[in-house]
Amino acid sequence: MSENAPVRTPRHRGIYLLPNLFTTAAMFAGYYAVVASIGGRFTEAAVAVFVAAVLDGMDGRVARLTGTQSEFGVQYDSLSDLVSFGLAPSLVMYNWSLSSLKGFGPVWGKIGWAAAFLYAACAALRLARFNTQVGVIDKRYFQGLASPAAAAVCMSFVWSVEKFRAEGQDINGQVLCFVTLVVAVVVGLLMVSRFRYFSFKSLPMGERDRVPFLWVLAGVLVLVPFLIDPPRVLFVVFTLYLLSGPVVTLWGRAAHRRRIRRGRP
């Protein structure tokens, strides 16, 4: 090493704390959702999971902007996702609705907590599969429904029903326990399915990226109804996204078979 070479000042390692603080905050929001659901505050629980989703989307971006990506951060983020988007939604749905199935008999009671566990187990499997395939899959698509989107479908469903109840309608989680059972099982299985979901990672998001004016207009058109009725708009949006995976995948397979019959690759 040359004596005239400048000596680099070692980078302060405390900056690695910043993205992990966002990850910890996301996990805290998921944990709070469980506590709120135990206390019967189901709207707060649903909102807390959405807060966790926002924070989860920020930790990776903060790590990239500050150059503080690390293997520890990746693993910690996965554990946080399991709490916020696996355990929290499953327990919220159980406390809100699935626990009511025991009123139809002990067998139905077991089916209720089994459905909640199935959702949590599928979320864990989904995260494990994603971690092992992160370097080989097409980044434009997710294989299976991402756990934050799955949590968003379930929690927007809970939030929407709670808003109907707050408006004086005779509807709650106990009444919809069988509907919740179907939602938990279907959403859980979609997480471990092979359906392809658009990841939105190929969209222009950087400072130098430019988007058409129509994108800005579309954003405004989506934002206005969201501000008017957040839970129902979120439920519609994420339900459409949930359905997009099977539709796009099956449509693509049908188109591929037609090309083969026509003698095209």
Short mmCIF file of C-alpha atoms in Angstrom, two decimals:
data_model
loop_
_atom_site.label_atom_id
_atom_site.label_comp_id
_atom_site.label_asym_id
_atom_site.label_seq_id
_atom_site.Cartn_x
_atom_site.Cartn_y
_atom_site.Cartn_z
CA MET A 1 0.00 0.00 0.00
CA SER A 2 1.43 3.40 -0.98
CA GLU A 3 2.32 5.83 1.80
CA ASN A 4 0.63 8.62 -0.18
CA ALA A 5 -2.67 6.77 -0.50
CA PRO A 6 -5.46 8.51 1.39
CA VAL A 7 -6.61 6.80 4.53
CA ARG A 8 -10.33 6.03 4.39
CA THR A 9 -12.27 6.82 7.49
CA PRO A 10 -14.22 3.72 8.52
CA ARG A 11 -17.94 4.17 8.01
CA HIS A 12 -19.90 4.50 11.20
CA ARG A 13 -21.68 1.20 11.73
CA GLY A 14 -24.52 2.88 13.57
CA ILE A 15 -26.18 3.70 10.24
CA TYR A 16 -27.11 0.02 9.92
CA LEU A 17 -29.51 0.63 12.77
CA LEU A 18 -31.72 2.84 10.59
CA PRO A 19 -33.33 0.26 8.25
CA ASN A 20 -33.58 -2.23 11.10
CA LEU A 21 -35.52 0.32 13.13
CA PHE A 22 -38.13 0.41 10.35
CA THR A 23 -38.21 -3.39 10.39
CA THR A 24 -38.65 -3.40 14.17
CA ALA A 25 -41.43 -0.82 13.92
CA ALA A 26 -43.20 -2.99 11.33
CA MET A 27 -42.94 -6.00 13.64
CA PHE A 28 -44.23 -3.91 16.55
CA ALA A 29 -47.26 -2.88 14.46
CA GLY A 30 -47.99 -6.53 13.72
CA TYR A 31 -47.62 -7.45 17.39
CA TYR A 32 -49.92 -4.58 18.35
CA ALA A 33 -52.52 -5.91 15.91
CA VAL A 34 -52.60 -9.18 17.87
CA VAL A 35 -52.92 -7.36 21.21
CA ALA A 36 -55.68 -5.11 19.84
CA SER A 37 -57.62 -8.09 18.50
CA ILE A 38 -57.45 -9.81 21.90
CA GLY A 39 -59.01 -6.67 23.36
CA GLY A 40 -61.76 -6.66 20.72
CA ARG A 41 -60.41 -3.58 18.90
CA PHE A 42 -60.53 -5.13 15.47
CA THR A 43 -60.47 -1.93 13.43
CA GLU A 44 -57.27 -0.88 15.20
CA ALA A 45 -55.84 -4.34 14.57
CA ALA A 46 -56.55 -4.16 10.84
CA VAL A 47 -55.10 -0.66 10.55
CA ALA A 48 -51.99 -1.76 12.46
CA VAL A 49 -51.28 -4.46 9.87
CA PHE A 50 -51.52 -1.86 7.09
CA VAL A 51 -49.11 0.35 9.04
CA ALA A 52 -46.76 -2.64 9.21
CA ALA A 53 -47.03 -3.02 5.42
CA VAL A 54 -46.06 0.63 4.89
CA LEU A 55 -43.08 0.33 7.23
CA ASP A 56 -42.07 -2.95 5.61
CA GLY A 57 -41.95 -1.23 2.24
CA MET A 58 -39.78 1.54 3.66
CA ASP A 59 -37.04 -0.49 5.36
CA GLY A 60 -35.64 -1.94 2.15
CA ARG A 61 -35.76 1.40 0.38
CA VAL A 62 -33.99 3.09 3.29
CA ALA A 63 -31.32 0.37 3.25
CA ARG A 64 -30.71 0.88 -0.47
CA LEU A 65 -30.64 4.67 -0.22
CA THR A 66 -28.14 4.59 2.64
CA GLY A 67 -26.10 1.67 1.27
CA THR A 68 -26.71 -0.39 4.39
CA GLN A 69 -28.03 -3.65 2.93
CA SER A 70 -26.91 -6.70 4.85
CA GLU A 71 -27.71 -10.39 5.13
CA PHE A 72 -28.78 -9.75 8.72
CA GLY A 73 -31.30 -7.17 7.51
CA VAL A 74 -32.71 -9.59 4.94
CA GLN A 75 -33.23 -12.34 7.50
CA TYR A 76 -34.59 -9.95 10.12
CA ASP A 77 -37.05 -8.55 7.57
CA SER A 78 -38.33 -12.08 6.84
CA LEU A 79 -38.89 -12.76 10.53
CA SER A 80 -40.71 -9.45 10.87
CA ASP A 81 -42.89 -10.31 7.86
CA LEU A 82 -43.81 -13.63 9.45
CA VAL A 83 -45.03 -11.81 12.56
CA SER A 84 -46.78 -8.91 10.80
CA PHE A 85 -48.23 -10.71 7.75
CA GLY A 86 -48.43 -14.30 8.95
CA LEU A 87 -49.16 -14.60 12.65
CA ALA A 88 -50.90 -11.24 13.13
CA PRO A 89 -53.57 -11.64 10.38
CA SER A 90 -54.23 -15.26 11.34
CA LEU A 91 -54.76 -14.40 15.01
CA VAL A 92 -56.83 -11.31 14.20
CA MET A 93 -59.12 -13.40 12.00
CA TYR A 94 -59.35 -16.08 14.69
CA ASN A 95 -60.21 -13.66 17.49
CA TRP A 96 -62.58 -11.70 15.23
CA SER A 97 -64.49 -14.50 13.56
CA LEU A 98 -63.04 -18.01 13.39
CA SER A 99 -63.30 -18.58 17.15
CA SER A 100 -67.09 -18.30 16.74
CA LEU A 101 -67.13 -21.60 14.86
CA LYS A 102 -66.89 -23.46 18.18
CA GLY A 103 -70.51 -22.46 18.72
CA PHE A 104 -71.44 -25.03 16.05
CA GLY A 105 -69.67 -27.82 17.91
CA PRO A 106 -66.18 -28.90 19.01
CA VAL A 107 -65.25 -30.13 15.53
CA TRP A 108 -66.03 -26.77 13.95
CA GLY A 109 -64.05 -25.10 16.72
CA LYS A 110 -61.01 -27.14 15.73
CA ILE A 111 -61.59 -26.33 12.07
CA GLY A 112 -61.58 -22.63 12.99
CA TRP A 113 -58.17 -22.60 14.64
CA ALA A 114 -56.83 -25.03 12.02
CA ALA A 115 -57.77 -22.56 9.27
CA ALA A 116 -56.00 -19.77 11.15
CA PHE A 117 -52.92 -21.98 11.55
CA LEU A 118 -53.04 -22.94 7.87
CA TYR A 119 -52.85 -19.26 6.92
CA ALA A 120 -49.86 -18.68 9.23
CA ALA A 121 -48.07 -21.83 8.01
CA CYS A 122 -48.60 -20.86 4.36
CA ALA A 123 -47.16 -17.42 5.07
CA ALA A 124 -44.06 -19.04 6.61
CA LEU A 125 -43.68 -21.38 3.63
CA ARG A 126 -44.16 -18.49 1.22
CA LEU A 127 -41.41 -16.46 2.88
CA ALA A 128 -39.03 -19.44 3.01
CA ARG A 129 -39.58 -20.19 -0.68
CA PHE A 130 -39.07 -16.54 -1.61
CA ASN A 131 -35.77 -16.39 0.30
CA THR A 132 -34.43 -19.48 -1.48
CA GLN A 133 -35.49 -18.31 -4.95
CA VAL A 134 -34.70 -14.60 -4.69
CA GLY A 135 -31.67 -14.87 -6.99
CA VAL A 136 -33.19 -17.04 -9.73
CA ILE A 137 -36.78 -15.89 -10.28
CA ASP A 138 -38.09 -13.19 -12.61
CA LYS A 139 -38.21 -10.04 -10.48
CA ARG A 140 -41.19 -8.76 -12.44
CA TYR A 141 -43.39 -11.43 -10.88
CA PHE A 142 -43.99 -13.09 -7.53
CA GLN A 143 -44.58 -16.84 -7.44
CA GLY A 144 -47.63 -17.05 -5.25
CA LEU A 145 -49.42 -14.21 -3.51
CA ALA A 146 -46.98 -12.10 -1.48
CA SER A 147 -47.62 -12.21 2.27
CA PRO A 148 -48.20 -8.41 2.63
CA ALA A 149 -50.84 -8.54 -0.12
CA ALA A 150 -52.44 -11.60 1.49
CA ALA A 151 -52.58 -9.79 4.82
CA ALA A 152 -54.05 -6.74 3.07
CA VAL A 153 -56.91 -8.81 1.62
CA CYS A 154 -57.78 -10.32 5.01
CA MET A 155 -57.42 -7.14 7.04
CA SER A 156 -59.35 -4.98 4.57
CA PHE A 157 -62.13 -7.58 4.82
CA VAL A 158 -62.13 -7.29 8.61
CA TRP A 159 -61.94 -3.49 8.46
CA SER A 160 -64.80 -3.25 5.93
CA VAL A 161 -67.12 -5.45 7.98
CA GLU A 162 -66.31 -3.51 11.13
CA LYS A 163 -67.18 -0.28 9.34
CA PHE A 164 -70.53 -1.74 8.26
CA ARG A 165 -71.15 -2.66 11.91
CA ALA A 166 -70.20 0.85 13.05
CA GLU A 167 -72.76 2.21 10.59
CA GLY A 168 -75.48 0.29 12.40
CA GLN A 169 -75.80 -2.75 10.15
CA ASP A 170 -76.38 -6.13 11.79
CA ILE A 171 -73.17 -7.76 10.59
CA ASN A 172 -70.00 -8.81 12.36
CA GLY A 173 -67.29 -11.44 12.39
CA GLN A 174 -69.43 -13.99 14.21
CA VAL A 175 -72.11 -13.82 11.52
CA LEU A 176 -69.50 -14.23 8.78
CA CYS A 177 -67.46 -16.98 10.44
CA PHE A 178 -67.92 -19.40 7.54
CA VAL A 179 -67.01 -16.68 5.02
CA THR A 180 -63.88 -15.91 7.05
CA LEU A 181 -63.04 -19.62 7.02
CA VAL A 182 -63.09 -19.65 3.22
CA VAL A 183 -61.11 -16.40 3.01
CA ALA A 184 -58.38 -17.66 5.35
CA VAL A 185 -57.99 -20.98 3.53
CA VAL A 186 -58.11 -19.59 -0.02
CA VAL A 187 -55.74 -16.68 0.67
CA GLY A 188 -53.36 -18.97 2.54
CA LEU A 189 -53.22 -21.50 -0.30
CA LEU A 190 -52.71 -18.75 -2.88
CA MET A 191 -49.55 -17.73 -1.03
CA VAL A 192 -47.98 -21.14 -1.70
CA SER A 193 -49.47 -21.52 -5.18
CA ARG A 194 -47.53 -21.23 -8.43
CA PHE A 195 -49.71 -18.45 -9.77
CA ARG A 196 -47.72 -15.46 -10.99
CA TYR A 197 -48.45 -12.04 -9.50
CA PHE A 198 -47.06 -8.82 -10.89
CA SER A 199 -44.48 -7.47 -8.43
CA PHE A 200 -44.53 -3.81 -9.59
CA LYS A 201 -40.73 -3.79 -9.22
CA SER A 202 -40.31 -2.95 -12.90
CA LEU A 203 -42.35 0.25 -12.59
CA PRO A 204 -40.36 3.52 -12.75
CA MET A 205 -39.81 4.62 -9.17
CA GLY A 206 -36.44 6.39 -9.16
CA GLU A 207 -35.77 10.09 -9.30
CA ARG A 208 -34.70 9.93 -12.95
CA ASP A 209 -37.58 7.74 -14.09
CA ARG A 210 -40.34 9.43 -16.02
CA VAL A 211 -43.92 8.27 -16.24
CA PRO A 212 -46.71 9.20 -18.65
CA PHE A 213 -49.13 11.90 -17.55
CA LEU A 214 -51.95 9.33 -17.56
CA TRP A 215 -50.21 7.53 -14.70
CA VAL A 216 -50.45 10.66 -12.60
CA LEU A 217 -54.12 11.03 -13.50
CA ALA A 218 -54.77 7.37 -12.63
CA GLY A 219 -53.09 7.91 -9.28
CA VAL A 220 -55.41 10.81 -8.52
CA LEU A 221 -58.48 8.79 -9.56
CA VAL A 222 -57.45 6.00 -7.19
CA LEU A 223 -56.56 8.35 -4.33
CA VAL A 224 -59.92 10.18 -4.26
CA PRO A 225 -62.14 7.12 -3.54
CA PHE A 226 -59.48 5.81 -1.15
CA LEU A 227 -59.76 8.97 0.96
CA ILE A 228 -63.55 8.69 0.94
CA ASP A 229 -63.78 5.04 2.03
CA PRO A 230 -60.35 3.48 2.79
CA PRO A 231 -61.39 -0.02 4.00
CA ARG A 232 -63.73 -0.84 1.11
CA VAL A 233 -61.45 0.62 -1.55
CA LEU A 234 -58.54 -1.38 -0.14
CA PHE A 235 -60.66 -4.52 -0.07
CA VAL A 236 -61.71 -4.09 -3.72
CA VAL A 237 -58.18 -3.25 -4.90
CA PHE A 238 -56.45 -6.12 -3.13
CA THR A 239 -59.20 -8.60 -4.03
CA LEU A 240 -58.72 -7.71 -7.69
CA TYR A 241 -54.98 -8.18 -7.24
CA LEU A 242 -55.63 -11.56 -5.58
CA LEU A 243 -57.71 -12.63 -8.59
CA SER A 244 -55.15 -11.32 -11.08
CA GLY A 245 -52.71 -14.15 -10.34
CA PRO A 246 -54.94 -17.05 -11.42
CA VAL A 247 -56.35 -15.05 -14.34
CA VAL A 248 -52.98 -13.97 -15.74
CA THR A 249 -51.38 -17.38 -15.21
CA LEU A 250 -54.21 -19.38 -16.77
CA TRP A 251 -54.51 -16.90 -19.64
CA GLY A 252 -50.78 -17.20 -20.31
CA ARG A 253 -50.91 -21.00 -20.30
CA ALA A 254 -53.87 -21.01 -22.69
CA ALA A 255 -52.04 -18.62 -25.04
CA HIS A 256 -48.93 -20.83 -24.88
CA ARG A 257 -50.95 -23.92 -25.82
CA ARG A 258 -52.50 -22.06 -28.76
CA ARG A 259 -49.04 -21.07 -30.02
CA ILE A 260 -47.87 -24.68 -29.78
CA ARG A 261 -50.86 -25.90 -31.78
CA ARG A 262 -50.05 -23.32 -34.44
CA GLY A 263 -46.48 -24.54 -34.60
CA ARG A 264 -44.95 -21.48 -32.92
CA PRO A 265 -42.56 -21.55 -29.93
#
